[in-house]
C-alpha cells in the first residue's frame, strides 16, 4: 500500500458544515425547540418593551401636536382679553421658535430690532431656566434658598447681596441639588433684570392698547362670539389692532373652534331645561334630577337621539339655529376624541426618557433578562455537548478539525438564535402593538411608527442571534478540545 | 501450546517486510487523584504491513491505552510511536487530523455511527473531511457499502439497522479514505455469535484481498483462527507474541453451522 505524505487537513466547505449542523438540529428537534423557546421568550420580552416604548413616544408627540392645535382658540380668546402677566410673557417668549407668529408679534409690540429680540429671547430662556430650577425643588429646600419668593420676585430678591449669600450657602449645603448655571452667568441675568422688566412693560402696554382697539368693536358681544367670525371682518380687526393673525390657517381654525365651543356651551345650557332633561332621564332610565352633562354627550353620539333632542330644545323655546342632528353627533364625537387625547397624554407622560425611550429601570430589567437567557442557552449547549461526547470524538477520529467542531456548535446556536429571534420579535411586536392599541384606541393608528418598529424587530433578531452565538462559545470550545480517544469509551 | 519469546525467529522471518507501526519504549502514566498510575510500562513492537494481528489481554491490562497510542489519539509519556515511519509526536493538530483521516480506519465496539446521518452519509463524511468532491465521494461510498453488502440500505439511518449492519457500515466508513491500518476495538463484542462471524469474515477478506493491516483488540477466540499473529498484554507490558501457526486453538463451531 502506498505511503502517504502527511499534510494539513483541509477545511470542510461551509455548505457541508451547515448541512451537517442542520441535520444534527433536525435530529434533536425537541431539545433545540426548548432552547429556541428560551430565546423566543427573551427576544419577545425585549421586542415588546421596545415596540411599546416606540409607540408611546410617537403617540406622545402626536398627542401633543393635536392638543396644541385643539387649544388655539383658548390662546386667542385669552390673548384678546388680557395682556398677560410678566412671567407668562417671559415663558411665552422663551418657548416660541424665532419663525413663529408669536415671536414676530412680540417683536412688533416691543418695537425691537432682530438683534435685540434675539438677545431678549436668550435672556428669557435663562430666566425660565432659573424658574424651572426653583419650581423643581420641594418646599423646604426652596424656602431655605429664596424664602417665599416666586416668579420675577426671585430675581429681585437675589439681587440683594445678603439674599444671594443665603442662596449660595443653602445650595452648598443641600448636596442632592445641582444648579447648572455659573454664578457669573446668574449675576449677568440679575443685572439685566431692570432692562427686561422695562421691555416687558413695553410689550404689556402695547398689548393693552391693542386689546382696547378690539374691545371697541365687540359691541356687547363676547370675544368668543366674535371669534366665531374670525375668518371674516373680525380677523381684519385683530390684524389692524397689531396682532399677527394668519388669515389662511389660523383664522379658519380659530373660527371653527370658537363656533364649536359656542355650540357646546349652548347644548350644555339647554340640558337644564325641563323637556330636554326629561328626555335624557327617560333614555337613561333615571330621575331627571340625576341627569348630568356626561350622559347628554353619551347619548348625543347617536343620530336618532340627537334628532329628538333638537325637537325637545325647540319645545323648550331654545333657538336651534345652525344646529343639525349631524352637528350634534359631530360635537359629541369631538368631545370623545378630546377625552382620548387627554387620556393618551396622561399615559405617555413617562415616554421618551432615556435610551430608545426606555427608562433606567426597564433597561436594567432587559439587561438581566438577556443575561438569564444567555446563561440558559449556555446551559443548553453544555448539555448538548455532553450528550454528544461520543459523536464529537468520533468525528475527530474521522478527521474533523477542532475548528470544524467549534463552528458546528456555534452555528447550531446561531440557527436557534435566528429562529427564536424571528418568532420572538414577531410575537413581542404583535403583543406590544395590541396592548398599545387597547390603551390608546384606534384613532392613534396613524401615529404608529411602523418603520421604527421594523428596525426594532431586525435589531431584536440580530441581538438574539448574537446572544446565542456568544453563549455558545464556551460550550463549543469545550467540545472542540475534547480528546478523540473519548470515542473508544463504551457507553 | 508451543510458546515463543518476543523478538524470536518470527520477527526474523518478517525482517524484510515493511513496518507500518513501530513503538519504541512506549510508556504512559496517568495522574489520578494524586497517584501516578502506569498504564503502559515500556512497549516495543513492530507491526508489518498487510498483517492481521490480534491483541488480547484482560481489562485493565493497558490494551485501550495501547490502542489510543498507535491510533494517534493520545500521546505517550515516554517513548515514540511511528506510523508509516512518521513520528506522531512531531505532528501539528492539522497534520494529526490528516493522519487520522487518511491513514487509520477506526472500528469501535459500539459502532459510533453518527445518528442523524444515513449509512451513505456516514461513509462519505470522512471523505468530505479529506477534501473529496461530493460526486466522487458518493460513488466511492456506494462501492464501499456494496463491499460490506449494504448497498440497498444506503439511505437508512443507524437506528433503522441491526447491530451487525451498523458495524458493517462502520467498516465501510473506516475504509473510506483507503487507510493503511484498520484499528478495531473489540468489533464483535456487542454482536451475537453469528453476526460476529460475519464481521470477522469481512475483516479477513479485507486483509487478504486489499492487503489492509488489521489490528484487532478482542476477547473473541475465533479471531485467533483468522489472524496472523497474536499478542498478549498484561500489566502494561507485552506478555508474549506468537504466530498463529505456533498456537493450537480449539474453538467450537458456531451453532447451526
XYZ file of C-alpha atoms in Angstrom:
748
model
C 0.000 0.000 0.000
C 1.242 3.445 -0.834
C 2.927 5.642 1.686
C 1.128 8.933 2.360
C 2.875 12.190 2.848
C 1.396 13.880 5.860
C -0.198 17.197 5.043
C -2.530 19.686 6.701
C -6.125 18.564 6.839
C -8.241 20.845 4.592
C -11.196 22.803 5.930
C -14.645 21.454 5.254
C -16.725 23.642 2.939
C -19.225 25.964 4.654
C -22.102 24.382 2.749
C -21.262 20.938 4.058
C -20.722 22.287 7.571
C -24.137 23.929 7.533
C -25.826 20.823 6.146
C -24.270 18.628 8.857
C -25.298 21.155 11.532
C -28.863 21.390 10.267
C -29.150 17.588 10.120
C -27.966 17.499 13.718
C -30.553 20.051 14.822
C -33.336 18.219 12.994
C -32.378 15.001 14.718
C -32.630 16.681 18.130
C -35.596 18.862 17.305
C -37.188 18.687 20.728
C -34.100 19.799 22.619
C -33.481 22.503 20.022
C -37.053 23.760 20.313
C -36.726 24.097 24.084
C -33.617 26.232 23.591
C -35.416 28.195 20.893
C -38.287 28.764 23.333
C -35.884 30.370 25.809
C -34.651 32.717 23.088
C -38.213 33.409 21.938
C -39.246 34.487 25.434
C -36.220 36.747 25.895
C -36.465 38.364 22.460
C -40.250 38.720 22.725
C -39.797 40.488 26.051
C -37.224 42.819 24.535
C -39.275 43.470 21.416
C -42.455 44.008 23.411
C -40.872 46.673 25.560
C -39.160 48.234 22.573
C -42.361 48.337 20.497
C -44.367 49.777 23.372
C -41.870 52.497 24.097
C -41.550 53.385 20.412
C -45.312 53.577 20.018
C -45.664 55.509 23.250
C -43.082 58.031 22.165
C -44.685 58.503 18.787
C -48.183 58.762 20.262
C -46.896 61.266 22.794
C -45.622 63.663 20.153
C -48.726 63.106 18.036
C -50.926 63.831 21.051
C -49.031 66.950 21.989
C -49.392 68.272 18.468
C -53.101 67.547 18.324
C -53.724 69.008 21.752
C -51.803 72.159 20.846
C -53.934 72.548 17.737
C -57.151 71.992 19.650
C -56.195 74.731 22.118
C -55.560 77.505 19.631
C -58.957 79.036 20.461
C -58.123 79.259 24.159
C -54.860 81.050 23.382
C -56.581 83.590 21.195
C -59.558 84.290 23.400
C -57.130 84.775 26.305
C -54.823 86.982 24.280
C -57.652 89.239 23.081
C -58.963 89.669 26.616
C -55.863 90.172 28.752
C -52.322 91.430 28.119
C -50.859 88.654 30.321
C -48.519 88.771 33.272
C -44.796 89.461 33.208
C -43.993 85.827 33.951
C -46.337 84.486 31.266
C -44.739 86.733 28.661
C -41.237 85.575 29.626
C -42.282 81.948 29.361
C -44.063 82.570 26.043
C -41.026 84.245 24.532
C -38.593 81.654 25.858
C -40.539 78.772 24.347
C -41.516 80.097 20.915
C -39.421 79.496 17.844
C -37.957 82.555 16.026
C -40.024 81.906 12.876
C -43.346 81.669 14.707
C -46.107 84.280 14.555
C -45.901 84.824 18.296
C -42.206 85.729 18.103
C -42.739 88.284 15.378
C -45.812 89.672 17.098
C -43.934 90.132 20.376
C -41.100 91.776 18.482
C -43.576 94.189 16.923
C -45.201 95.039 20.285
C -41.799 95.508 21.912
C -40.615 97.611 18.949
C -37.248 95.839 18.846
C -34.865 95.076 16.005
C -33.935 91.453 15.202
C -30.779 91.509 17.270
C -32.401 92.902 20.420
C -35.264 90.429 20.090
C -32.850 87.511 19.839
C -30.982 88.738 22.932
C -34.315 89.222 24.698
C -35.302 85.620 23.934
C -31.936 84.213 25.095
C -32.381 86.106 28.306
C -35.937 84.951 28.747
C -34.721 81.370 28.348
C -32.166 81.845 31.110
C -34.811 83.286 33.400
C -37.105 80.357 32.614
C -34.233 78.043 33.464
C -33.991 79.706 36.883
C -37.775 79.474 37.351
C -37.715 75.783 36.441
C -34.885 75.130 38.856
C -36.782 76.596 41.799
C -40.056 75.008 40.729
C -38.424 71.587 40.781
C -37.433 71.950 44.450
C -39.570 70.846 47.333
C -40.954 73.475 49.671
C -38.314 73.169 52.416
C -35.336 73.479 50.095
C -36.919 76.287 48.173
C -37.634 78.177 51.378
C -34.054 77.730 52.549
C -32.770 79.265 49.324
C -35.164 82.048 48.431
C -37.694 82.136 51.241
C -41.197 82.503 49.766
C -40.358 84.428 46.620
C -41.849 83.257 43.328
C -41.769 84.346 39.702
C -39.872 87.543 38.961
C -39.704 88.235 42.702
C -36.966 85.596 42.812
C -34.741 87.708 40.606
C -35.463 90.830 42.667
C -34.684 89.023 45.873
C -31.421 87.549 44.620
C -30.159 90.984 43.619
C -29.589 91.876 47.241
C -26.142 90.564 48.297
C -27.218 89.057 51.596
C -30.047 87.090 49.987
C -27.602 85.907 47.336
C -25.293 84.702 50.136
C -28.208 82.835 51.700
C -28.928 81.176 48.364
C -25.298 80.142 47.818
C -24.966 78.839 51.353
C -28.137 76.789 51.071
C -27.054 75.451 47.698
C -23.682 74.322 49.059
C -25.369 72.561 51.979
C -28.014 70.711 50.022
C -25.927 68.196 48.161
C -28.721 66.494 46.277
C -29.451 69.658 44.287
C -27.346 70.904 41.401
C -27.701 74.344 39.913
C -26.313 74.027 36.392
C -25.576 77.703 35.880
C -22.438 79.529 36.912
C -22.748 82.327 39.461
C -21.271 84.750 36.930
C -23.991 83.921 34.483
C -26.596 84.240 37.220
C -25.221 87.661 38.131
C -25.392 88.690 34.479
C -29.041 87.633 34.302
C -29.807 89.505 37.517
C -28.013 92.628 36.290
C -30.178 92.671 33.206
C -33.349 92.415 35.324
C -34.457 96.071 35.137
C -33.932 96.185 31.413
C -36.027 93.063 30.878
C -38.678 94.449 33.138
C -38.833 97.582 31.031
C -39.052 95.625 27.807
C -41.872 93.505 29.173
C -43.600 96.656 30.326
C -43.474 97.971 26.748
C -44.978 94.715 25.458
C -47.780 94.763 28.013
C -48.638 98.376 27.262
C -48.722 97.689 23.536
C -50.919 94.667 24.061
C -53.264 96.562 26.312
C -53.678 99.182 23.603
C -54.375 96.526 21.003
C -56.957 94.895 23.269
C -58.618 98.278 23.726
C -58.963 98.527 19.941
C -60.575 95.086 19.847
C -62.925 95.900 22.727
C -64.347 98.864 20.825
C -65.565 96.567 18.071
C -67.202 93.994 20.346
C -70.473 95.927 20.756
C -71.833 93.914 23.630
C -70.748 90.545 22.291
C -68.150 88.330 23.975
C -64.725 87.779 22.443
C -65.608 84.143 21.866
C -68.742 85.038 19.923
C -66.750 87.448 17.831
C -64.002 84.904 17.222
C -66.568 82.634 15.592
C -66.377 85.080 12.706
C -62.601 85.388 12.860
C -62.299 84.222 9.249
C -64.311 87.322 8.261
C -64.151 91.028 9.140
C -63.236 90.386 12.785
C -59.976 88.831 11.616
C -59.118 92.114 9.887
C -59.869 93.975 13.111
C -57.471 91.721 15.001
C -54.756 92.319 12.439
C -55.335 96.073 12.456
C -55.014 96.121 16.242
C -51.424 94.877 15.812
C -51.701 91.136 16.349
C -50.272 88.733 13.800
C -53.274 86.644 12.897
C -52.729 84.395 9.883
C -55.772 84.643 7.617
C -55.217 81.388 5.740
C -54.562 78.918 8.515
C -55.106 80.282 11.992
C -58.243 82.300 11.269
C -60.452 79.443 9.925
C -59.189 77.144 12.676
C -59.981 79.690 15.382
C -63.371 80.454 13.857
C -64.285 76.776 13.664
C -63.159 76.059 17.216
C -64.941 79.154 18.531
C -68.192 78.045 16.889
C -67.724 74.573 18.352
C -67.216 75.972 21.825
C -70.304 78.157 21.456
C -72.377 75.200 20.297
C -71.116 73.058 23.142
C -71.946 75.765 25.657
C -75.409 76.167 24.134
C -76.066 72.436 24.300
C -74.851 72.101 27.869
C -77.056 75.035 28.841
C -80.045 73.541 27.039
C -79.798 70.466 29.178
C -81.034 72.484 32.136
C -84.489 72.863 30.519
C -87.321 70.546 31.563
C -88.158 68.823 28.245
C -84.561 68.027 27.337
C -83.726 66.894 30.826
C -86.700 64.574 30.826
C -85.639 63.103 27.503
C -82.209 62.211 28.848
C -83.731 60.840 32.071
C -86.042 58.685 30.020
C -83.204 57.396 27.898
C -81.004 56.593 30.894
C -83.993 55.301 32.888
C -83.214 57.532 35.903
C -84.789 60.519 37.666
C -84.448 63.898 35.893
C -82.628 65.265 38.952
C -79.819 62.756 38.488
C -79.111 63.714 34.899
C -75.664 65.167 34.188
C -73.756 66.529 31.237
C -71.799 63.341 30.646
C -74.990 61.442 29.904
C -76.107 64.006 27.373
C -72.856 63.707 25.455
C -73.009 59.944 25.651
C -76.470 59.758 24.047
C -75.863 62.542 21.519
C -73.416 60.214 19.818
C -76.435 58.570 18.092
C -78.236 60.437 15.330
C -81.753 59.355 16.362
C -81.328 60.701 19.852
C -79.753 63.879 18.505
C -82.819 64.496 16.312
C -85.187 64.009 19.236
C -83.013 66.206 21.434
C -83.217 69.026 18.908
C -87.013 68.702 18.877
C -87.118 68.933 22.660
C -84.876 72.008 22.548
C -87.349 73.712 20.221
C -90.156 72.623 22.538
C -88.341 74.357 25.387
C -88.110 77.514 23.327
C -84.360 77.485 22.677
C -83.201 78.717 19.292
C -81.578 75.884 17.381
C -80.436 77.976 14.524
C -77.395 76.432 12.766
C -77.719 73.181 14.721
C -78.484 69.961 12.849
C -78.528 66.411 14.259
C -75.281 65.709 12.386
C -73.631 68.661 14.104
C -74.684 67.315 17.496
C -73.252 63.895 16.724
C -70.087 65.555 15.455
C -69.701 67.590 18.631
C -70.243 64.540 20.812
C -67.607 62.637 18.886
C -65.227 65.577 19.095
C -65.584 65.508 22.867
C -64.876 61.798 22.873
C -61.761 62.304 20.786
C -60.666 65.040 23.114
C -61.088 62.707 26.068
C -58.990 60.089 24.254
C -56.305 62.703 23.617
C -56.201 63.677 27.275
C -56.018 60.035 28.304
C -53.180 59.450 25.824
C -51.357 62.486 27.167
C -51.609 61.097 30.687
C -50.475 57.604 29.598
C -47.474 58.898 27.698
C -46.166 61.211 30.404
C -43.278 58.784 31.050
C -42.431 58.284 27.378
C -39.309 59.394 25.632
C -36.890 59.328 28.529
C -33.548 57.549 28.324
C -32.125 55.440 25.507
C -34.791 54.338 22.993
C -37.399 55.753 25.312
C -36.607 53.128 27.929
C -36.169 54.232 31.484
C -33.192 53.189 33.554
C -35.158 50.522 35.390
C -36.512 48.963 32.186
C -33.062 48.962 30.637
C -31.721 47.141 33.668
C -34.587 44.653 33.546
C -33.857 43.988 29.881
C -30.181 43.502 30.588
C -30.930 40.975 33.322
C -33.401 39.088 31.142
C -30.835 38.889 28.342
C -28.258 37.635 30.836
C -30.626 34.943 32.101
C -31.362 33.953 28.516
C -27.649 33.786 27.727
C -26.984 31.558 30.712
C -29.929 29.370 29.678
C -28.504 28.953 26.192
C -25.039 28.213 27.574
C -26.528 25.556 29.819
C -28.493 24.004 26.974
C -25.430 23.937 24.739
C -23.315 22.423 27.558
C -25.892 19.661 27.871
C -25.854 19.161 24.119
C -22.066 18.895 24.117
C -22.039 16.390 26.984
C -24.733 14.362 25.296
C -22.724 14.289 22.084
C -19.310 13.444 23.546
C -19.210 10.207 21.609
C -20.281 11.813 18.358
C -17.760 14.652 18.640
C -14.908 12.270 19.457
C -15.898 10.004 16.571
C -15.911 12.948 14.166
C -12.430 13.841 15.368
C -11.303 10.259 14.773
C -12.665 10.558 11.257
C -10.510 13.620 10.630
C -12.571 16.599 11.794
C -10.576 19.656 12.787
C -11.115 21.384 16.128
C -12.285 24.437 14.222
C -14.984 22.450 12.468
C -16.392 21.162 15.769
C -16.317 24.704 17.165
C -18.063 26.186 14.138
C -20.615 23.383 14.134
C -21.770 24.196 17.662
C -21.663 27.973 17.274
C -23.639 27.633 14.023
C -26.166 25.406 15.718
C -26.686 28.038 18.394
C -26.856 30.802 15.779
C -29.584 28.999 13.861
C -31.587 28.615 17.025
C -30.936 32.292 17.755
C -32.235 33.339 14.334
C -35.352 31.188 14.537
C -36.030 32.169 18.142
C -35.283 35.804 17.346
C -37.704 35.954 14.429
C -40.523 34.252 16.329
C -39.812 36.343 19.412
C -39.642 39.625 17.518
C -42.954 38.989 15.775
C -44.596 37.811 18.981
C -43.292 40.724 21.033
C -44.166 43.250 18.328
C -47.713 41.941 17.960
C -48.297 41.869 21.717
C -46.866 45.373 22.117
C -48.984 46.676 19.245
C -52.095 45.043 20.662
C -51.519 46.408 24.139
C -50.869 49.916 22.883
C -53.918 49.864 20.608
C -56.013 48.731 23.549
C -54.642 51.563 25.660
C -54.888 54.423 23.152
C -57.705 53.335 20.864
C -57.785 53.029 17.098
C -57.679 56.774 16.377
C -53.929 56.664 17.023
C -53.329 54.089 14.262
C -51.699 56.765 12.121
C -49.217 57.575 14.878
C -47.726 54.073 14.980
C -44.110 54.246 13.785
C -44.115 51.167 11.512
C -40.617 51.870 10.168
C -39.137 52.218 13.649
C -40.852 49.034 14.790
C -39.479 47.057 11.833
C -35.986 48.378 12.557
C -36.523 47.392 16.197
C -37.551 43.892 15.106
C -34.444 43.464 12.966
C -32.332 44.679 15.866
C -34.021 42.211 18.200
C -33.378 39.316 15.813
C -29.757 40.387 15.487
C -29.387 40.700 19.233
C -30.955 37.267 19.785
C -28.567 35.728 17.272
C -25.508 37.412 18.735
C -26.601 36.424 22.214
C -26.991 32.786 21.136
C -23.630 32.805 19.356
C -21.791 34.336 22.301
C -23.478 31.990 24.760
C -22.362 29.025 22.639
C -18.686 29.950 22.540
C -17.711 28.340 25.833
C -19.541 25.008 25.254
C -18.242 24.911 21.682
C -14.717 25.448 22.892
C -15.189 22.601 25.332
C -16.444 20.393 22.514
C -13.576 21.321 20.220
C -10.992 20.499 22.867
C -12.473 17.059 23.561
C -9.929 14.265 23.187
C -10.711 11.946 20.266
C -9.989 8.889 22.418
C -13.322 9.507 24.151
C -14.775 7.688 21.137
C -13.245 4.460 22.401
C -15.262 4.692 25.594
C -18.172 2.254 25.610
C -21.420 3.768 26.806
C 0.750 -24.657 23.035
C 4.252 -24.094 21.848
C 5.421 -20.763 23.078
C 7.911 -18.350 21.605
C 9.503 -15.325 23.169
C 9.213 -11.891 21.603
C 11.969 -10.971 19.174
C 12.296 -14.578 18.138
C 12.572 -16.227 14.759
C 9.107 -14.932 13.920
C 10.469 -11.418 13.887
C 13.406 -12.502 11.784
C 11.037 -14.039 9.288
C 9.349 -10.649 8.972
C 12.525 -8.648 8.719
C 12.179 -7.995 5.032
C 8.599 -6.786 5.303
C 7.620 -3.126 5.598
C 6.904 -1.879 9.089
C 3.688 0.132 9.317
C 3.567 0.814 13.049
C 6.525 0.810 15.362
C 6.681 1.722 19.020
C 9.862 2.417 20.920
C 9.928 2.258 24.716
C 6.277 3.234 24.915
C 5.225 4.322 28.388
C 2.099 6.051 29.572
C 1.205 7.142 33.055
C -1.826 8.993 34.370
C -2.063 11.111 37.440
C -5.255 10.032 39.130
C -6.164 11.650 42.432
C -2.537 12.399 43.073
C -1.442 8.818 42.453
C 0.716 8.104 39.433
C -0.774 5.134 37.638
C 1.306 3.466 34.990
C -0.860 2.146 32.203
C 1.968 1.155 29.889
C 5.387 0.267 31.186
C 7.557 0.106 28.128
C 6.344 -1.495 24.953
C 8.363 -2.205 21.839
C 6.534 -3.700 18.934
C 6.710 -3.695 15.173
C 3.605 -4.282 13.144
C 4.060 -5.154 9.492
C 2.097 -4.076 6.513
C -0.681 -6.433 5.491
C -0.652 -8.197 8.817
C -3.700 -9.297 10.800
C -2.778 -9.028 14.429
C -4.953 -9.774 17.442
C -4.286 -8.026 20.718
C -5.551 -9.842 23.771
C -5.492 -9.059 27.414
C -7.738 -8.733 30.411
C -9.424 -5.387 31.103
C -7.113 -3.009 32.880
C -4.122 -4.508 31.162
C -3.421 -1.307 29.198
C -4.929 -2.570 25.990
C -7.076 0.536 25.422
C -4.175 2.857 26.216
C -2.044 0.969 23.719
C -4.754 1.392 21.115
C -5.015 5.127 21.758
C -1.269 5.411 21.269
C -0.989 3.544 17.992
C -4.183 5.217 16.734
C -2.661 8.679 17.207
C -5.455 9.545 19.620
C -3.217 10.155 22.614
C 0.437 10.943 23.117
C 2.852 8.772 25.129
C 4.547 9.967 28.336
C 7.810 8.379 27.311
C 8.800 6.716 24.063
C 7.739 7.089 20.496
C 5.130 5.901 18.082
C 5.935 5.749 14.374
C 3.101 5.326 11.932
C 4.495 4.615 8.491
C 7.814 5.928 9.779
C 6.265 9.264 10.851
C 6.807 10.245 14.467
C 3.308 11.041 15.734
C 4.626 13.347 18.480
C 6.039 15.735 15.844
C 2.718 16.390 14.145
C 0.585 19.522 14.458
C -3.152 19.321 15.182
C -3.980 19.705 11.482
C -1.495 17.013 10.497
C -2.848 14.700 13.187
C -6.344 15.207 11.785
C -4.972 14.391 8.336
C -3.296 11.262 9.677
C -6.455 10.033 11.392
C -8.457 10.805 8.300
C -6.241 9.144 5.687
C -4.004 6.619 7.368
C -6.096 4.922 10.006
C -9.578 3.448 9.973
C -11.246 3.127 13.354
C -13.821 0.490 14.176
C -15.423 0.775 17.586
C -17.130 -1.684 19.875
C -20.285 0.424 19.928
C -20.089 1.236 16.185
C -20.183 5.046 16.839
C -22.135 5.868 13.709
C -23.411 9.448 13.543
C -27.057 9.002 14.441
C -28.529 11.697 12.231
C -26.738 10.616 9.070
C -27.757 7.913 6.629
C -25.459 4.966 6.006
C -24.077 6.638 2.891
C -23.551 9.972 4.653
C -21.737 8.181 7.449
C -19.428 6.575 4.921
C -18.809 9.776 2.949
C -18.209 12.110 5.918
C -14.510 11.166 6.306
C -14.119 11.712 2.551
C -15.615 15.189 2.937
C -13.145 15.905 5.739
C -10.399 14.691 3.421
C -11.493 17.053 0.674
C -13.056 14.567 -1.755
C -15.655 16.077 -4.106
C -19.266 15.117 -3.279
C -19.951 13.228 -6.522
C -16.843 11.118 -6.226
C -17.486 10.563 -2.533
C -20.959 9.317 -3.329
C -19.878 6.781 -5.896
C -16.990 5.586 -3.739
C -19.292 5.369 -0.736
C -21.777 3.241 -2.656
C -18.900 0.983 -3.697
C -17.827 0.554 -0.071
C -21.401 -0.160 1.045
C -21.565 -2.748 -1.720
C -18.359 -4.254 -0.373
C -19.992 -4.849 3.019
C -23.258 -5.936 1.395
C -25.407 -2.979 2.374
C -25.767 -1.198 -0.955
C -29.556 -1.440 -0.838
C -29.743 0.258 2.547
C -27.645 3.329 1.823
C -30.425 5.732 2.845
C -31.167 4.077 6.194
C -30.211 5.709 9.436
C -28.324 3.758 12.125
C -31.464 3.406 14.248
C -33.142 1.517 11.393
C -30.378 -1.089 11.202
C -29.332 -4.072 13.299
C -26.083 -4.127 15.256
C -24.323 -6.228 12.643
C -25.451 -3.962 9.847
C -24.301 -0.910 11.791
C -20.884 -2.487 12.312
C -20.704 -3.229 8.585
C -21.443 0.431 7.834
C -18.741 1.342 10.359
C -16.289 -0.898 8.494
C -17.239 0.726 5.198
C -16.710 4.115 6.837
C -13.301 3.142 8.208
C -12.224 2.259 4.645
C -13.443 5.487 3.076
C -10.019 7.100 2.635
C -8.080 3.893 1.818
C -6.301 3.683 5.179
C -3.173 1.590 5.687
C -4.295 0.406 9.086
C -7.636 -0.710 10.495
C -7.815 -0.361 14.261
C -10.631 -2.494 15.626
C -11.579 -2.168 19.275
C -13.453 -5.370 20.102
C -15.574 -5.181 16.935
C -17.625 -8.271 17.765
C -18.177 -7.723 21.481
C -21.688 -6.299 21.082
C -22.789 -8.803 18.462
C -24.216 -12.297 18.605
C -22.039 -15.209 17.504
C -23.406 -15.475 14.011
C -23.221 -11.749 13.218
C -19.816 -11.551 14.833
C -18.675 -14.287 12.483
C -19.862 -12.228 9.510
C -17.894 -9.222 10.684
C -14.787 -11.330 11.153
C -15.167 -12.715 7.679
C -15.372 -9.219 6.230
C -12.255 -8.164 8.130
C -10.423 -11.269 6.962
C -11.457 -10.637 3.387
C -10.271 -7.020 3.535
C -6.985 -8.183 4.948
C -6.446 -10.841 2.315
C -7.847 -9.102 -0.758
C -6.955 -5.466 -0.118
C -3.869 -6.009 1.971
C -5.077 -3.728 4.776
C -3.230 -4.083 8.044
C -5.751 -5.066 10.711
C -5.064 -4.603 14.410
C -7.811 -6.073 16.468
C -8.348 -5.913 20.218
C -10.551 -8.813 21.108
C -11.741 -11.408 23.565
C -13.204 -13.421 20.734
C -11.318 -16.694 20.375
C -12.488 -17.152 16.808
C -10.232 -14.227 15.978
C -7.307 -16.497 16.614
C -8.313 -18.601 13.675
C -8.007 -15.829 11.175
C -5.157 -13.671 12.474
C -1.517 -13.929 11.540
C -0.093 -13.022 14.912
C -1.353 -12.898 18.435
C -0.212 -10.505 21.096
C -0.977 -10.681 24.795
C -0.762 -7.629 27.011
C -0.553 -7.913 30.777
C 0.116 -5.158 33.344
C 1.144 -2.651 30.708
C 3.696 -4.898 29.089
C 3.777 -7.309 26.199
C 3.270 -10.673 27.759
C 4.042 -12.621 24.621
C 3.693 -12.573 20.856
C 3.035 -15.655 18.843
C 2.427 -16.664 15.235
C -0.870 -18.366 14.789
C 0.786 -21.416 13.339
C 2.589 -21.831 16.608
C -0.564 -21.752 18.657
C -3.016 -24.593 18.815
C -6.503 -23.437 19.422
C -9.600 -25.470 19.844
C -12.662 -23.466 19.007
C -16.089 -24.965 18.818
C -18.180 -24.425 15.692
C -20.993 -21.949 15.711
C -24.451 -23.317 16.339
C -26.327 -24.001 13.132
C -23.193 -24.479 11.049
